[in-house]
mmCIF file of C-alpha atoms in Angstrom:
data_model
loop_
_atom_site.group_PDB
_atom_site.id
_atom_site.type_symbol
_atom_site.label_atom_id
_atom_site.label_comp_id
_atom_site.label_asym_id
_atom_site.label_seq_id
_atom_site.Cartn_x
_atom_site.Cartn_y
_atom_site.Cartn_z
ATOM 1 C CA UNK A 1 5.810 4.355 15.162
ATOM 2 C CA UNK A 2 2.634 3.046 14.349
ATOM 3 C CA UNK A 3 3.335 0.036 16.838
ATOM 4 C CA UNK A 4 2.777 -2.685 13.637
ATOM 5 C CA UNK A 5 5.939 -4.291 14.689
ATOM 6 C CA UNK A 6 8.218 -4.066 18.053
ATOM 7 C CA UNK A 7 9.430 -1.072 18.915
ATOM 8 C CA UNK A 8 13.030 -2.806 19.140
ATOM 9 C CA UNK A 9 12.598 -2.438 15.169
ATOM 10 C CA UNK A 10 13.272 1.057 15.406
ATOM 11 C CA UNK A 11 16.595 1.377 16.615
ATOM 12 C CA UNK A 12 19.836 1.472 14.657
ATOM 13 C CA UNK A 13 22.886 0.453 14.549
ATOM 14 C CA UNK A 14 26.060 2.346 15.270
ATOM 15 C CA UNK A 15 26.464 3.006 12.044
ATOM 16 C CA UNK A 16 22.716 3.919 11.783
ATOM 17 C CA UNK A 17 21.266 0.801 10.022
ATOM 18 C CA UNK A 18 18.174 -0.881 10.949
ATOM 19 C CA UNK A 19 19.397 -4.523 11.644
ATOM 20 C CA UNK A 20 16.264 -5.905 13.132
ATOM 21 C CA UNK A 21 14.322 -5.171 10.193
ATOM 22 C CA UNK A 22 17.064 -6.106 7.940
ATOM 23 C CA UNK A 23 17.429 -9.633 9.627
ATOM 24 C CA UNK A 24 13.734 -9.766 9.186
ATOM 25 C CA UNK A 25 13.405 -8.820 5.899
ATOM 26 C CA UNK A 26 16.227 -11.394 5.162
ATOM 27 C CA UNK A 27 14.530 -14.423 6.464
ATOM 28 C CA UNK A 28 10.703 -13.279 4.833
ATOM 29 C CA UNK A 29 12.677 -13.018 1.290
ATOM 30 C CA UNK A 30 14.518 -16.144 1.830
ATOM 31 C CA UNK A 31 11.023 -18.495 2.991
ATOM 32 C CA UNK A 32 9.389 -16.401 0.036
ATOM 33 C CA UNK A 33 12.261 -17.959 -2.568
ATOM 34 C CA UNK A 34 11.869 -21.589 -0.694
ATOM 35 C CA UNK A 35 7.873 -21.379 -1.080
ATOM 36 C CA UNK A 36 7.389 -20.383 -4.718
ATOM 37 C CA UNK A 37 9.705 -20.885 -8.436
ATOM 38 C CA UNK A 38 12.320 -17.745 -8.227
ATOM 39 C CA UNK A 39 10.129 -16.318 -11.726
ATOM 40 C CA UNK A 40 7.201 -16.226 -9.352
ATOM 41 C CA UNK A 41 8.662 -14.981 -6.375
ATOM 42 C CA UNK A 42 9.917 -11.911 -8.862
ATOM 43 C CA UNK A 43 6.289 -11.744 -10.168
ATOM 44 C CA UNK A 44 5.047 -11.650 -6.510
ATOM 45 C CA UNK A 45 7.641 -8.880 -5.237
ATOM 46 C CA UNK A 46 6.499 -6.900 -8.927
ATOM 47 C CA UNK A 47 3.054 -7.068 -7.285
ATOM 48 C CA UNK A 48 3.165 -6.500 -4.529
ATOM 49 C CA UNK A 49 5.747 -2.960 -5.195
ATOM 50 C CA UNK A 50 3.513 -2.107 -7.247
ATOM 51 C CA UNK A 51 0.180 -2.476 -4.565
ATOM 52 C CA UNK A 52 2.259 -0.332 -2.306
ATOM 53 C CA UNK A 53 2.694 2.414 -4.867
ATOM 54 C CA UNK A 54 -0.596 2.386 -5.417
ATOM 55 C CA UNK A 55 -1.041 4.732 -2.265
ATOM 56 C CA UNK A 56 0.657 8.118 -4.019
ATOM 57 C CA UNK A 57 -1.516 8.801 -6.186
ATOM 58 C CA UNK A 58 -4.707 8.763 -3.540
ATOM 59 C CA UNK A 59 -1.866 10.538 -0.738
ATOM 60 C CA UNK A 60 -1.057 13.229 -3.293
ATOM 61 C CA UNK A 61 -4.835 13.884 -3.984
ATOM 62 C CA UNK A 62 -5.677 14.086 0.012
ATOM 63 C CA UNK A 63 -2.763 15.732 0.626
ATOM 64 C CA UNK A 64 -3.941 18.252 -2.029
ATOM 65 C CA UNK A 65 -7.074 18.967 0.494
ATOM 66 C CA UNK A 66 -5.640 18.419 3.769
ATOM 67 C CA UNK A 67 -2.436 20.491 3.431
ATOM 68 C CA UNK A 68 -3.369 22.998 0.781
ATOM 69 C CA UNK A 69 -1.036 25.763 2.305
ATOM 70 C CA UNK A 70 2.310 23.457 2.699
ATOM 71 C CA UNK A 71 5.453 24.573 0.746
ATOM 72 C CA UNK A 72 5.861 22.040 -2.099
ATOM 73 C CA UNK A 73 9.620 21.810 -3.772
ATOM 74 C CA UNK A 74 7.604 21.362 -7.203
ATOM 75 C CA UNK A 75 3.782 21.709 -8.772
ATOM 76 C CA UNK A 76 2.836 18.695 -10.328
ATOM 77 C CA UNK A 77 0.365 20.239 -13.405
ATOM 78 C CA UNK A 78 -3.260 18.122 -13.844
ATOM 79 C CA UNK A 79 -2.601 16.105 -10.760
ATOM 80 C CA UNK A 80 -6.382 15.068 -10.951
ATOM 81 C CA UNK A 81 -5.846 13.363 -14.257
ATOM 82 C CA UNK A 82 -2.153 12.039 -13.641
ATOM 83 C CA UNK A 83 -3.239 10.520 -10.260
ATOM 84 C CA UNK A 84 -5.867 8.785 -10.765
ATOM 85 C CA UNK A 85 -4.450 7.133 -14.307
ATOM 86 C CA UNK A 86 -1.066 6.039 -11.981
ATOM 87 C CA UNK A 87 -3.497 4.373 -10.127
ATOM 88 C CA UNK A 88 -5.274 2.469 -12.759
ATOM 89 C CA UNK A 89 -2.246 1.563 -14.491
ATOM 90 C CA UNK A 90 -0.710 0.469 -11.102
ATOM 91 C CA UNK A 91 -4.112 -1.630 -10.911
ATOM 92 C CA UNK A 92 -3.451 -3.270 -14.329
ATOM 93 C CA UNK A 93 -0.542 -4.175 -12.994
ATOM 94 C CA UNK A 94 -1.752 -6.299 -10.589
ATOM 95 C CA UNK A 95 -4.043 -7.637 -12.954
ATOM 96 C CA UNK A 96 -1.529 -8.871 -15.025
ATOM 97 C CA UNK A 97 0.649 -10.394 -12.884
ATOM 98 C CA UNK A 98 -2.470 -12.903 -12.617
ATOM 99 C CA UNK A 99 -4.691 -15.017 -10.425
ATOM 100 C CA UNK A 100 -1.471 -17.341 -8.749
ATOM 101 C CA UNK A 101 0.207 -14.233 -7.784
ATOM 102 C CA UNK A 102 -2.714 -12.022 -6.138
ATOM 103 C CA UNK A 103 -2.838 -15.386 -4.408
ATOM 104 C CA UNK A 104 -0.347 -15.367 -3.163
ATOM 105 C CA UNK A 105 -0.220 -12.021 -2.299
ATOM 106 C CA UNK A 106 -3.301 -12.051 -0.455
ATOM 107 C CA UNK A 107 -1.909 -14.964 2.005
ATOM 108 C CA UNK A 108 0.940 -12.919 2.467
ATOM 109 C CA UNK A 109 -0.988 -9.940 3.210
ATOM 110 C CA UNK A 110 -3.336 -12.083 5.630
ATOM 111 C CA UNK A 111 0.135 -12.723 7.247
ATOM 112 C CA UNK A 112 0.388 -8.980 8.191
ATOM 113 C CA UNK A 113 -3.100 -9.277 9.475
ATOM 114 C CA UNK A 114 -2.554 -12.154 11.517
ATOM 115 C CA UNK A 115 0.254 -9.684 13.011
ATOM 116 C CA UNK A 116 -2.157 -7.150 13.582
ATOM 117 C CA UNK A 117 -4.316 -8.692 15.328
ATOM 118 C CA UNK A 118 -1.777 -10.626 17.781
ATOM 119 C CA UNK A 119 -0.366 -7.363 18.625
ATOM 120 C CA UNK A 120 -4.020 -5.624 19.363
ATOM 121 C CA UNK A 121 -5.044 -9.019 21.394
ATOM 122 C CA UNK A 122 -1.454 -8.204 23.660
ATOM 123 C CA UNK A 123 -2.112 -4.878 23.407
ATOM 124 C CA UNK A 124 0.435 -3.712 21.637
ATOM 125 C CA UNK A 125 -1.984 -1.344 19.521
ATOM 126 C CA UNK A 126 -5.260 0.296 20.745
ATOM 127 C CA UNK A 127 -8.249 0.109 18.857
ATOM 128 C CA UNK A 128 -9.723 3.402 19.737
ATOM 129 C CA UNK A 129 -6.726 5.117 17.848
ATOM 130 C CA UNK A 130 -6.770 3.320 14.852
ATOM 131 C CA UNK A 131 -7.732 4.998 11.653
ATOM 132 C CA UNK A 132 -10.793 2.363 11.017
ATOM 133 C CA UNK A 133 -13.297 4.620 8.438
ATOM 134 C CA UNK A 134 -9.918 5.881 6.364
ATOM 135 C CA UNK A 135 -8.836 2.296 5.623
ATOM 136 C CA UNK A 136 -12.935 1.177 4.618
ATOM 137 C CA UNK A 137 -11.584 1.523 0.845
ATOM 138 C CA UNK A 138 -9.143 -1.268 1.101
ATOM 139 C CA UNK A 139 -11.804 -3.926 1.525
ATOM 140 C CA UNK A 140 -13.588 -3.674 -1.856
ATOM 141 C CA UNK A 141 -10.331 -2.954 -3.409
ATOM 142 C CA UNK A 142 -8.824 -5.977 -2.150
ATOM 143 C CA UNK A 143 -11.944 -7.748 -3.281
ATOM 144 C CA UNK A 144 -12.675 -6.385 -6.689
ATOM 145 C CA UNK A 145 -9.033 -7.118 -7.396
ATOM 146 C CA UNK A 146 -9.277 -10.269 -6.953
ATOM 147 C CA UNK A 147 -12.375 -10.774 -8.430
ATOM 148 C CA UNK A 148 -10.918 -9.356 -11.596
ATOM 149 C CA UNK A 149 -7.859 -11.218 -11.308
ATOM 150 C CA UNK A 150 -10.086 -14.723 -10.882
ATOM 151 C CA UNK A 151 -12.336 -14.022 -14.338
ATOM 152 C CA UNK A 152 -9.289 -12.841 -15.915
ATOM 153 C CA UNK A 153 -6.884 -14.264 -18.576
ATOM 154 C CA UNK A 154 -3.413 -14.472 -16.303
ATOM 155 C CA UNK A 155 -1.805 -16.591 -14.382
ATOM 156 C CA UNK A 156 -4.265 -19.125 -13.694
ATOM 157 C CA UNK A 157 -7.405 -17.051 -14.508
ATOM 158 C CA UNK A 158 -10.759 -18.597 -15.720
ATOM 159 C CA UNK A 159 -10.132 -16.403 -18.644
ATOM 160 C CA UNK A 160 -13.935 -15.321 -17.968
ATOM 161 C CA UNK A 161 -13.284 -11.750 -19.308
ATOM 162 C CA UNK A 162 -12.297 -11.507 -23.079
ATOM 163 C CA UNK A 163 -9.543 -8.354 -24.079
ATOM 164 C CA UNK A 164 -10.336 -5.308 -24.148
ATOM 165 C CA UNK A 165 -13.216 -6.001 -21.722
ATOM 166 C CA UNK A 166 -10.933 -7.200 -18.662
ATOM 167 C CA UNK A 167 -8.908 -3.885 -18.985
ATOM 168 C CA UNK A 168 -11.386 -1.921 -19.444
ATOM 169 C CA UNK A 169 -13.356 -3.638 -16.406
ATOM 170 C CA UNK A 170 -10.060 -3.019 -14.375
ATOM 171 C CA UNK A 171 -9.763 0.662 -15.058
ATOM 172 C CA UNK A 172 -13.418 1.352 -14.352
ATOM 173 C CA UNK A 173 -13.246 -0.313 -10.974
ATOM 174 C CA UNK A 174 -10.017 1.886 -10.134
ATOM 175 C CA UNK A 175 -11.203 4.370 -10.919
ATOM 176 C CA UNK A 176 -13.998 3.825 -8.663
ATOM 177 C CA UNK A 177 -12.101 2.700 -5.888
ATOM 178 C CA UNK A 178 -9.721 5.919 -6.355
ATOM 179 C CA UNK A 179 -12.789 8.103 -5.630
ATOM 180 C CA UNK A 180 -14.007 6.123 -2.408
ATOM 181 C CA UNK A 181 -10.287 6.314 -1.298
ATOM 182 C CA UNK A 182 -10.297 10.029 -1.752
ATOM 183 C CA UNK A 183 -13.552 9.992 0.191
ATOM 184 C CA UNK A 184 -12.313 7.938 3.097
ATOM 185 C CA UNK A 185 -9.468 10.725 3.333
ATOM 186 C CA UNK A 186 -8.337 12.168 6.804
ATOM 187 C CA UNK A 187 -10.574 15.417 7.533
ATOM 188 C CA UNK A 188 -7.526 18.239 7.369
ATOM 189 C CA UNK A 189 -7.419 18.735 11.339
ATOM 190 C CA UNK A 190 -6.583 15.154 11.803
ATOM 191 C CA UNK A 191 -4.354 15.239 8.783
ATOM 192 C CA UNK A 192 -2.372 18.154 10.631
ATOM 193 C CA UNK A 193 -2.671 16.566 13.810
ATOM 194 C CA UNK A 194 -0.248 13.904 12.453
ATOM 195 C CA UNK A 195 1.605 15.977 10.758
ATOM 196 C CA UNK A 196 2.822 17.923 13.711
ATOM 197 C CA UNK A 197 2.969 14.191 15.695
ATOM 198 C CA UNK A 198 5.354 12.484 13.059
ATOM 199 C CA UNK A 199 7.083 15.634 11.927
ATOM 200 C CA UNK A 200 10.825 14.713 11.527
ATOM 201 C CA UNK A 201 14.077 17.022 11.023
ATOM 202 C CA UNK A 202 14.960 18.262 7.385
ATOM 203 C CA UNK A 203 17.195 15.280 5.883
ATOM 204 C CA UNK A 204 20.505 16.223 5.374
ATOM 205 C CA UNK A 205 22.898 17.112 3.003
ATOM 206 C CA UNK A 206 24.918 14.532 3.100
ATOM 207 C CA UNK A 207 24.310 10.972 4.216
ATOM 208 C CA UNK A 208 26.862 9.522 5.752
ATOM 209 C CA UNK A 209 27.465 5.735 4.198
#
């Protein structure tokens, strides 16, 4: 939808499976297993799960403000304290998997931004509808990760930061980076712009396998 990849990558199967992405997915994972030792590669996919989950707690904090009124199947209690500690921990995490594997999880990320910016040069994506100000967050993130991960004591860190001071160094700076996230939000009539844009049919049931 958001035009990252071909729009061929959207359509299913008969039997309603995504092949493209499936095919895709196959090859990445299988280059990913030829390029680094299989205890890295799981250390790498850890990391990088984990970088991706990252985004709840910050979505469940905007969403808090954006769609105050929506019907929620549950209340999470002290979401402001659970959220932003999932996000520290899910920091640490990253931390610790250590300096070779934010390495290497940067060049694959750079990978996806090599994509990017083929498919704005053809024109594939528009500039003037892209989120810019919302994603400002991700650039000292990225940053002060690695900058953490360097000094630390991990995986090929210059073990510049003694314990407890490289946790403790780690949580600050998410915590930090949670509150500029929250700050680079969607203002709520954007928010329910795409919300009524994207909206998609109550799931099912039953899935069919």
């Amino acid at each position: 939808q958001n035009g990252f990849f071909p729009a061929s990558f959207r359509l299913l199967s008969a039997r309603g499976v995504p092949m493209r992405p499936l095919i895709f997915n196959f090859f990445f994972g299988a280059a990913v297993l030829l390029w680094v030792p299989f205890s890295e590669a799981v250390a790498l996919n850890g990391a990088a799960i984990t970088l991706s989950f990252a985004s709840g707690p910050i979505c469940l904090i905007a969403l808090r403000s954006q769609m105050a009124s929506a019907d929620r199947v549950f209340r999470l209690p002290l979401a402001m304290v659970f959220a932003p500690l999932a996000f520290v921990i899910s920091t640490l995490i990253v931390y610790w998997s250590g300096w070779d594997t934010y390495i290497r999880l940067s060049v694959a990320t750079l990978a996806g931004v090599v994509v990017f910016a083929v498919r704005l040069a053809l024109g594939h994506l528009h500039i003037n509808k892209l989120d810019w100000r919302e994603a400002i967050w991700l650039v000292p993130y990225f940053a002060g990760a690695g900058f953490f991960s360097y000094l630390g004591r991990f995986g090929g860190g210059i073990a510049a930061l003694g314990m407890p001071w490289d946790e403790l160094g780690v949580a600050l700076f998410a915590l930090l980076a949670f509150a500029l996230a929250i700050w680079c939000r969607l203002p709520n009539e954007k928010a329910e712009l795409y919300r009524e844009r994207y909206a998609t049919e109550e799931p099912a049931e039953t899935t069919p396998l």
